[in-house]
Short mmCIF file of C-alpha atoms and ligand atoms in Angstrom, two decimals:
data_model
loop_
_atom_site.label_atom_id
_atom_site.label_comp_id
_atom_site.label_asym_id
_atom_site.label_seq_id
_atom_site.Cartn_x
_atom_site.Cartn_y
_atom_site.Cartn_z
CA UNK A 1 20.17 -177.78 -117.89
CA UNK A 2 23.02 -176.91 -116.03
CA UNK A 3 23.68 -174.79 -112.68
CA UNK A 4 20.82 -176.48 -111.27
CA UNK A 5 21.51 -176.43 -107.35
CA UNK A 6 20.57 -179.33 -104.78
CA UNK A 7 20.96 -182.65 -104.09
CA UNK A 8 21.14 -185.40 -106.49
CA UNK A 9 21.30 -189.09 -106.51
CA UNK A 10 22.25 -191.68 -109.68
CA UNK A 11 22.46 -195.52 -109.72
CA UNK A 12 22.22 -197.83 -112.49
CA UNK A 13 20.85 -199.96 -110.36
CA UNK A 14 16.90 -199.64 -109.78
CA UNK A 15 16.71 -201.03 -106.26
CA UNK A 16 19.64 -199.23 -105.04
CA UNK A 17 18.77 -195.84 -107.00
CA UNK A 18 15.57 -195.86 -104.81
CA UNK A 19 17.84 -196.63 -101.06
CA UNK A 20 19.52 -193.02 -102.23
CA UNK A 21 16.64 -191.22 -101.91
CA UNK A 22 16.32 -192.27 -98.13
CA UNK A 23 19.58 -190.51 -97.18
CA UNK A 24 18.97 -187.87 -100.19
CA UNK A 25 15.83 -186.68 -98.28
CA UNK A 26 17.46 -186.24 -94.93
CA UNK A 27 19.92 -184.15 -96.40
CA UNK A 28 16.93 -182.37 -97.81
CA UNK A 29 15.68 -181.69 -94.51
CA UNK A 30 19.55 -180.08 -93.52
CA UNK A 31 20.04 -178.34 -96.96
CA UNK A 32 16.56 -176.81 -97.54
CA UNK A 33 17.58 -178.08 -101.26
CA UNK A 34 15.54 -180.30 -103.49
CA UNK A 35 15.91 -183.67 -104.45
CA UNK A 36 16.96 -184.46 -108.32
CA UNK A 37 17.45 -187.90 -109.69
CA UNK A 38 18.79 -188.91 -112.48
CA UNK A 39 17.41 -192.12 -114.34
CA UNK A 40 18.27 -193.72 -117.65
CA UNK A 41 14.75 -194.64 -118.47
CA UNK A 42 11.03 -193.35 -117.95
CA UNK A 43 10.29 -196.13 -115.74
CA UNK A 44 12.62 -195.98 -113.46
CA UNK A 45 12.18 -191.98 -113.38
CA UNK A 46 8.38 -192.65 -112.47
CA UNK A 47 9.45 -194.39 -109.56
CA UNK A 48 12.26 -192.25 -108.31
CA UNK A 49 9.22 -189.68 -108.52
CA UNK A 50 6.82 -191.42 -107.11
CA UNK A 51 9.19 -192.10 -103.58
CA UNK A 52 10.05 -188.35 -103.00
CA UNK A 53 12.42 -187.29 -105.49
CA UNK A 54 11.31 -183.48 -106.74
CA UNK A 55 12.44 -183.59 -109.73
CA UNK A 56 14.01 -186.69 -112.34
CA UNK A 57 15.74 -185.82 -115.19
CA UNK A 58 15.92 -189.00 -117.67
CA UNK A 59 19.05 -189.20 -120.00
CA UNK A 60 18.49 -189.43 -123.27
CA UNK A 61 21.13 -191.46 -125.23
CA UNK A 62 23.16 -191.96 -122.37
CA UNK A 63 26.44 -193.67 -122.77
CA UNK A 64 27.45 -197.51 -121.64
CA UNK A 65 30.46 -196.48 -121.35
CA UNK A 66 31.17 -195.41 -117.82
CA UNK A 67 33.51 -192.33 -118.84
CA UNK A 68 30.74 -191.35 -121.35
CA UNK A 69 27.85 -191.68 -118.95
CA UNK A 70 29.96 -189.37 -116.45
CA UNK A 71 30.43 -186.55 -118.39
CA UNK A 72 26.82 -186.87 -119.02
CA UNK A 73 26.32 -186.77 -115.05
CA UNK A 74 28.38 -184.23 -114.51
CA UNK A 75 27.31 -182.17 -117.15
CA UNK A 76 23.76 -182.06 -115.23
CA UNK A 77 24.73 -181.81 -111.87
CA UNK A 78 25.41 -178.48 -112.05
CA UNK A 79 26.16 -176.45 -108.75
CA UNK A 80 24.53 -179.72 -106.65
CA UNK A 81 25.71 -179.53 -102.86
CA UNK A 82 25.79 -183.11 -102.82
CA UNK A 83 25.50 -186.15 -105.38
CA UNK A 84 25.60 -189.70 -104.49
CA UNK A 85 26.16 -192.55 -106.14
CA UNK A 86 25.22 -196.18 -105.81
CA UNK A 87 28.25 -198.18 -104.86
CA UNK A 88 28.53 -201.10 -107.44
CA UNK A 89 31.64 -201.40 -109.31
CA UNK A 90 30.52 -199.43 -112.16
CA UNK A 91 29.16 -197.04 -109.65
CA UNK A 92 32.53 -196.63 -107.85
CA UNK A 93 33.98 -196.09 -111.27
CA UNK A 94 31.53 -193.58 -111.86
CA UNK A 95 31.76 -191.46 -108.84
CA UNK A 96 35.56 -190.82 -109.34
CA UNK A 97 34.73 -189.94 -112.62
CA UNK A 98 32.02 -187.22 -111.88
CA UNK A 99 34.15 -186.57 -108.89
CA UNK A 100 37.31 -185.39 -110.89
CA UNK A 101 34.83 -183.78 -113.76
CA UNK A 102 33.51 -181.57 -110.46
CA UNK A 103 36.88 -181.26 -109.04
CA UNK A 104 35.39 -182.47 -106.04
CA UNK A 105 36.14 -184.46 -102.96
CA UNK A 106 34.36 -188.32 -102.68
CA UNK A 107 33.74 -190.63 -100.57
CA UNK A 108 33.67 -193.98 -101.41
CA UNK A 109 31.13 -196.31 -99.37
CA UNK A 110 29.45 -194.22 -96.90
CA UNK A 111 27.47 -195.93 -94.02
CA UNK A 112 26.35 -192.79 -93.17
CA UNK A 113 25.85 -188.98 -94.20
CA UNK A 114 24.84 -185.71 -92.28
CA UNK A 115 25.30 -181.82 -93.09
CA UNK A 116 27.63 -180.05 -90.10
CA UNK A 117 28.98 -176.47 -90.54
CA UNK A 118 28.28 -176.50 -94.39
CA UNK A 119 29.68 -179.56 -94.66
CA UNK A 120 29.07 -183.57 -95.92
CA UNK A 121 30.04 -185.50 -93.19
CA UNK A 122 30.26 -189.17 -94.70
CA UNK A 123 31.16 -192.53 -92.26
CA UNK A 124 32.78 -194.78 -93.57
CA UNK A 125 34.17 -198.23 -91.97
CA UNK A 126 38.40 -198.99 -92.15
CA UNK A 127 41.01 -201.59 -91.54
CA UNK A 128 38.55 -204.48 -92.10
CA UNK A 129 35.56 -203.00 -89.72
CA UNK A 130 38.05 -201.91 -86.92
CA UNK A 131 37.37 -198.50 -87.23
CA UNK A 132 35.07 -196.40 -88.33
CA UNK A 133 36.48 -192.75 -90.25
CA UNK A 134 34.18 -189.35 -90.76
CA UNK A 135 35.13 -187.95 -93.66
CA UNK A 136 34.40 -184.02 -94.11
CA UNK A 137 34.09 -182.67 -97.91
CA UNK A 138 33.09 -178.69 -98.93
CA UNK A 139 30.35 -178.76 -101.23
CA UNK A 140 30.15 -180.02 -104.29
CA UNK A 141 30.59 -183.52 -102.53
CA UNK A 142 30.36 -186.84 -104.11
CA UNK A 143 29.98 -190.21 -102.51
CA UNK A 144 28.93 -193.79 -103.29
CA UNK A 145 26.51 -195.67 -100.70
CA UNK A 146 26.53 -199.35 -101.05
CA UNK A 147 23.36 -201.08 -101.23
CA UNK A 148 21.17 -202.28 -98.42
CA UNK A 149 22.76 -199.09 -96.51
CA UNK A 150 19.39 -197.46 -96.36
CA UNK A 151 15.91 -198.75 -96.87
CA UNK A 152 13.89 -197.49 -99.96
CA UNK A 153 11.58 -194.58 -98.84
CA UNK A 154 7.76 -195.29 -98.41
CA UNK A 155 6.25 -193.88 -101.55
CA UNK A 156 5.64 -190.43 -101.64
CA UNK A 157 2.37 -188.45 -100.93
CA UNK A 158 2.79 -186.70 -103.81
CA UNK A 159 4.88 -187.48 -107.12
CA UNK A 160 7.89 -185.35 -108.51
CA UNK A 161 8.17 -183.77 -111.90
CA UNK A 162 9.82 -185.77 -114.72
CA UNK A 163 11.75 -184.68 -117.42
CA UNK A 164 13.88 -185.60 -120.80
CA UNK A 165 16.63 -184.10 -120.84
CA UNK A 166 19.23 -184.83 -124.24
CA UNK A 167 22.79 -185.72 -123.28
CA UNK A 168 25.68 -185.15 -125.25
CA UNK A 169 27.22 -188.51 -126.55
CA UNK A 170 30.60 -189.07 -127.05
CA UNK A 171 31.22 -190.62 -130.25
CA UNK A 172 34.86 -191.57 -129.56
CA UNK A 173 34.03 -194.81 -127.92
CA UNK A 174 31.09 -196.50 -128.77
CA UNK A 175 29.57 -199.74 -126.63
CA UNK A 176 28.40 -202.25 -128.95
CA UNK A 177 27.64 -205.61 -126.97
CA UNK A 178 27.41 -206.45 -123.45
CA UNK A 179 28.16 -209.87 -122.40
CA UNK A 180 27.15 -210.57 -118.65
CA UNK A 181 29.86 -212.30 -116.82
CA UNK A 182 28.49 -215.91 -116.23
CA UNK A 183 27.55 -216.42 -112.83
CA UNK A 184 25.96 -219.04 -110.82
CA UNK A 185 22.56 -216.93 -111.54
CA UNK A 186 22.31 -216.29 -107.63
CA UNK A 187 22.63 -212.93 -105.78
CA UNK A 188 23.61 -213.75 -102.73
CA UNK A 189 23.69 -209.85 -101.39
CA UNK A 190 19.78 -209.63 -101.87
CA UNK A 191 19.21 -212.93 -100.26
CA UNK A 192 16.99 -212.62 -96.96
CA UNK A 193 18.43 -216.06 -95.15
CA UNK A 194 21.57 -217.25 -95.81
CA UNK A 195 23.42 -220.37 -94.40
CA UNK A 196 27.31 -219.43 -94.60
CA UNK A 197 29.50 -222.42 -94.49
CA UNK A 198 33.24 -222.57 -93.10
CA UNK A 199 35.76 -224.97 -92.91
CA UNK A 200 33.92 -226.63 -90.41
CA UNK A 201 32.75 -228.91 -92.95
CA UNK A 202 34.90 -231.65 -94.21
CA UNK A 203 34.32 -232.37 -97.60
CA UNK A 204 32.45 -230.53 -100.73
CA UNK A 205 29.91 -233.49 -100.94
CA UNK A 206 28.75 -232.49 -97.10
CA UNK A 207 27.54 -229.18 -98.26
CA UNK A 208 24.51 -230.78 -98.80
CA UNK A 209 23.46 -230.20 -95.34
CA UNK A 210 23.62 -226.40 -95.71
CA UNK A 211 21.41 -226.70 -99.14
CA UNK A 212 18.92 -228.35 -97.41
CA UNK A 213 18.29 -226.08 -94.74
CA UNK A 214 18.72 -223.32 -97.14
CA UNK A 215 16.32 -224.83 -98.80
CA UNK A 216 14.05 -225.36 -96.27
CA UNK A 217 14.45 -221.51 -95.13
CA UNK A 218 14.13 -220.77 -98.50
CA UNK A 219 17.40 -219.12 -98.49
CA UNK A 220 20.92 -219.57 -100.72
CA UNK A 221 23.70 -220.74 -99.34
CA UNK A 222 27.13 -218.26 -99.17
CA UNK A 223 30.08 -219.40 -97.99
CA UNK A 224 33.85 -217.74 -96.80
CA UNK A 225 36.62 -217.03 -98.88
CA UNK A 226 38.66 -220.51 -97.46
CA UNK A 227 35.71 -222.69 -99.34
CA UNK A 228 35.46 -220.51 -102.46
CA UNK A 229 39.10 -219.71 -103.07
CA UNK A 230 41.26 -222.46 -101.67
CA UNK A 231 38.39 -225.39 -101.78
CA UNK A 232 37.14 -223.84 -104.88
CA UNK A 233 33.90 -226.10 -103.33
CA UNK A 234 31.71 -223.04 -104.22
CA UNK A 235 31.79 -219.71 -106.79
CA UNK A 236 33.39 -216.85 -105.69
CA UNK A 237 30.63 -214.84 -105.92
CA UNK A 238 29.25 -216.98 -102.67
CA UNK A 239 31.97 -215.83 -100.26
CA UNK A 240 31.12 -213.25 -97.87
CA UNK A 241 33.95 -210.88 -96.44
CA UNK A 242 36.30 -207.84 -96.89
CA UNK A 243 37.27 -209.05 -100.41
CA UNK A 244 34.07 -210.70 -101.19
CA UNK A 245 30.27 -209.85 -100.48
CA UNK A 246 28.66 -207.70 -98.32
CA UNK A 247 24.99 -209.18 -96.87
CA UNK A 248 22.41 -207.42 -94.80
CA UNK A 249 20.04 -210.54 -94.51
CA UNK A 250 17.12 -210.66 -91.96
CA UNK A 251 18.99 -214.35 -91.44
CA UNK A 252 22.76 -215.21 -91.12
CA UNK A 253 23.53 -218.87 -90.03
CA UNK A 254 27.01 -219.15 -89.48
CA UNK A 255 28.23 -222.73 -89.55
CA UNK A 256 31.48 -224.32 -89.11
CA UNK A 257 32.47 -220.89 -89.66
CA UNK A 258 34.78 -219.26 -87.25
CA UNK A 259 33.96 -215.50 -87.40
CA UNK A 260 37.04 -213.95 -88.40
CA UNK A 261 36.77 -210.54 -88.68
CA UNK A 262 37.82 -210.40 -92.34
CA UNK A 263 34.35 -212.40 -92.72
CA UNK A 264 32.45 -210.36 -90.55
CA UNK A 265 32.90 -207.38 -92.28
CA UNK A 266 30.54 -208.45 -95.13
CA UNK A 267 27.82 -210.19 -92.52
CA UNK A 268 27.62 -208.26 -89.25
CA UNK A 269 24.97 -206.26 -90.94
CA UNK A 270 22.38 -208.80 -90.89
CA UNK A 271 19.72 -208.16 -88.81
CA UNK A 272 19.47 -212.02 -86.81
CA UNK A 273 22.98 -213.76 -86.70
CA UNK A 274 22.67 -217.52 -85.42
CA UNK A 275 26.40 -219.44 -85.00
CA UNK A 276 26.85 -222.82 -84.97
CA UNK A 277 30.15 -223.72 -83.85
CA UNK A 278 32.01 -227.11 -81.86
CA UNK A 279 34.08 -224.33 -80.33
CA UNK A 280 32.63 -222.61 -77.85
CA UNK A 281 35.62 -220.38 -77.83
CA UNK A 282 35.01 -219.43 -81.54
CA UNK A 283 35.13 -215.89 -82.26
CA UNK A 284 31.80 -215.67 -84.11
CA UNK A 285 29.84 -216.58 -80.69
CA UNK A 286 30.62 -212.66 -79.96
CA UNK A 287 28.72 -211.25 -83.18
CA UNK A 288 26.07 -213.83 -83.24
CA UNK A 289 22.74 -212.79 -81.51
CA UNK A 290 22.24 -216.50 -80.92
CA UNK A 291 25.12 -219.58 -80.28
CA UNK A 292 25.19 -223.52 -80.93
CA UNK A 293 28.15 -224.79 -79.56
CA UNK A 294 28.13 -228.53 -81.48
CA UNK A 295 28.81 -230.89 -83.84
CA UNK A 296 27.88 -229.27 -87.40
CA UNK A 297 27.26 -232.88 -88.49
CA UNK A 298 24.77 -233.35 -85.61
CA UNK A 299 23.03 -229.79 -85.58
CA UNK A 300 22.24 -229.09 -89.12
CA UNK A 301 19.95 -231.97 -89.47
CA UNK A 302 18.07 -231.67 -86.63
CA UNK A 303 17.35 -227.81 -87.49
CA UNK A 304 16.33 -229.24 -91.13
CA UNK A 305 14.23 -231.87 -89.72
CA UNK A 306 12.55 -229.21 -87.11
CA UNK A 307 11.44 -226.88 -89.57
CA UNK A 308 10.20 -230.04 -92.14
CA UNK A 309 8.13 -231.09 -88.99
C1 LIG B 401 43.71 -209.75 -96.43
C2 LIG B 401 42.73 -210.85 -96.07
C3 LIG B 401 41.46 -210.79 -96.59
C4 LIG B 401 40.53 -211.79 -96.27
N1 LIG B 401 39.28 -211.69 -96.77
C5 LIG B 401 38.35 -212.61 -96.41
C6 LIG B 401 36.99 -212.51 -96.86
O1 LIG B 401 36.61 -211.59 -97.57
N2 LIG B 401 36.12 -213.46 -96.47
C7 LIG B 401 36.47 -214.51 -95.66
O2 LIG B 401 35.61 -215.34 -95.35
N3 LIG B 401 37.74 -214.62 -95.23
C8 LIG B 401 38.69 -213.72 -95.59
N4 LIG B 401 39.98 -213.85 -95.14
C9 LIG B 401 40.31 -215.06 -94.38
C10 LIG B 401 39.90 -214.92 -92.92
O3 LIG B 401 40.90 -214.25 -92.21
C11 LIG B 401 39.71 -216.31 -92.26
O4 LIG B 401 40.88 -217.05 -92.41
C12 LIG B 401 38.55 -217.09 -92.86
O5 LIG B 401 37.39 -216.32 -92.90
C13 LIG B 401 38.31 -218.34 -92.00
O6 LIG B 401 37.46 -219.21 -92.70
P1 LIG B 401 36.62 -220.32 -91.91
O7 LIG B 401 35.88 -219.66 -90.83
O8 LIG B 401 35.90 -221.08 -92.97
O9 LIG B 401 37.75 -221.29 -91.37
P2 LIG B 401 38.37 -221.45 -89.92
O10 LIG B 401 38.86 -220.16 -89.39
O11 LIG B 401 39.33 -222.57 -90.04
O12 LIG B 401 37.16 -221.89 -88.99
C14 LIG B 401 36.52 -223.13 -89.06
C15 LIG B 401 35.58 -223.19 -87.86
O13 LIG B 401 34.82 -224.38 -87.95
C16 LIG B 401 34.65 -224.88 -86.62
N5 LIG B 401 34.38 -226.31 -86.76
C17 LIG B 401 35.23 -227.31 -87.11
N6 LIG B 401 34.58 -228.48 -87.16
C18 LIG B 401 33.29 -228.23 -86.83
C19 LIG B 401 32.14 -229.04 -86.71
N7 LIG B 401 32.16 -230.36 -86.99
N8 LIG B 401 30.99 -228.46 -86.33
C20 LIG B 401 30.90 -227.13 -86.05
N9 LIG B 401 31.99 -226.32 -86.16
C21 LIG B 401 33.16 -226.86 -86.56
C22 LIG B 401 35.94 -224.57 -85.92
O14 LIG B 401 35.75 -224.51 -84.51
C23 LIG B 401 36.29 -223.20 -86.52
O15 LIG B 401 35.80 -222.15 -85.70
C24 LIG B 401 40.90 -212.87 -95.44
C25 LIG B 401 42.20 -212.92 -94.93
C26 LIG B 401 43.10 -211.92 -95.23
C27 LIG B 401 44.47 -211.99 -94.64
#
């Protein structure tokens, strides 16, 4: 199964493995190369078929351990132009992985991806959202897209071809357990609304006013990195920013929050982004698509009280 040419695309993650195929097509339509996708399980390979891959090749045996399931990646990529990667941290790992296996260039977080000369030509963003670098790779090129970066593809008119294919395993490492890292149990990066809170507030117990409305807007509530890592008045896994999450809600309520852009990074994706903010010279009033300038204390409970009414 090797010297297969083309495009392929690989995430662990379901949801994210079907985003790839969104830019993974339109580098179909440059390339004039077909679309294989690698899955770990028959499944997911029907559905990666059924939304415009050509062809999915399910690993049999695959490794858990990321070095293992690499070898097994690269071993099927074959002459691909291009293969990308979902970008979660095992992803990331991944991709370098492959990457060196290929002794190919990657790109780490692309926002964007186009063919030019012969060429990928992957965006990604720098110095905390700043700037914004192309970076140009010969082909084979590897690169990891974060999630929410495209939408999945409307399913396909008709379905690829699915296949088993065995993979090698490495018997020098073996993965017996998993043990999921205990987490609050909420992912704020697929949440639709979220009400971010800042140091606007002035104690942990007023938080309350941001779980109601997020309750209300049936939403979660994220926070940045000041309340989760200095406060400690929420998980870490809440903050949104640079070093923490990145959100493309349809809803980002901003309050108490001043807009830094070490926070903005991670939010100014979202597709609505309300502020509410006593300063009215507060730097989020220039990202938000809406502004409150007011009192927090005053605000929040009125919006919870509109939307109950
Ligand atoms: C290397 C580096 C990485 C970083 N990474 C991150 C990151 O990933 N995520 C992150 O969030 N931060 C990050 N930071 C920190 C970031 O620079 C900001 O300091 C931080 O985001 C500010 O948090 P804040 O908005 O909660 O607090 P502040 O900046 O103190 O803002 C509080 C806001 O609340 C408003 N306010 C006060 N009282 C009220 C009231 N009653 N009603 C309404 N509004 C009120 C104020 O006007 C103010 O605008 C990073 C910093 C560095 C140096």
């Amino acid at each position: 199964m090797t010297n297969m040419t083309g495009i392929f695309i690989f995430s662990e993650d379901r949801a994210l493995a079907k985003q790839l195929l969104t830019p993974a097509l339109e580098l179909k339509q440059a390339l004039g190369q077909p679309v294989t996708a690698l899955a770990l399980d028959g499944e997911a390979a029907a559905e990666l078929a059924g939304h415009g891959a050509d062809k999915v090749l399910v690993l049999q045996s695959a490794s858990g351990w990321v070095e293992g399931l690499g070898d097994a990646v690269a071993g099927l990529v074959g002459e691909a132009s291009v293969i990308l990667i979902g970008g979660t941290q095992r992803g990331k790992h991944l991709a370098a992985h492959v990457a060196a296996r290929l002794d190919a260039g990657l790109t780490t977080d692309a926002k964007s991806l186009k063919i030019e000369a012969g060429k990928l030509v992957a965006s990604r963003i720098l110095y905390a959202g700043l700037a914004v670098c192309e970076e140009e790779q010969s082909f084979p090129a590897v690169a990891t897209v974060p999630a929410r970066t495209f939408p999945a593809p409307a399913a396909a008119a008709a379905a690829g071809t699915v296949e088993s294919v065995p993979t090698a395993a490495d018997g020098r490492i073996a993965v017996t357990g998993v043990t999921p890292v205990d987490k609050s149990g909420v992912d704020i990066s697929s949440a639709n609304k979220l009400v971010s809170v800042g140091r606007g507030f002035r104690s942990k117990d007023d938080l309350h006013l941001a779980v109601e409305l997020a309750g209300k807007l049936k939403g979660e509530v994220s926070c940045t990195r000041g309340i989760a890592e200095d406060e400690h008045w929420l998980p870490i896994e809440r903050y949104i920013g640079i070093s923490g999450q990145i959100v493309k809600p349809d809803l980002y309520l901003a309050v108490g929050l001043s807009g830094q852009v070490q926070h903005m990074v991670g939010a100014r994706e979202s597709k609505i982004i309300v502020a509410i903010n006593s300063d009215e010279r507060a730097p989020i009033f220039e990202a938000a698509d809406y502004g409150i300038v007011g009192d927090l204390y005053a605000v929040l409970p009125l919006l919870t009280a509109a939307i109950n009414a």
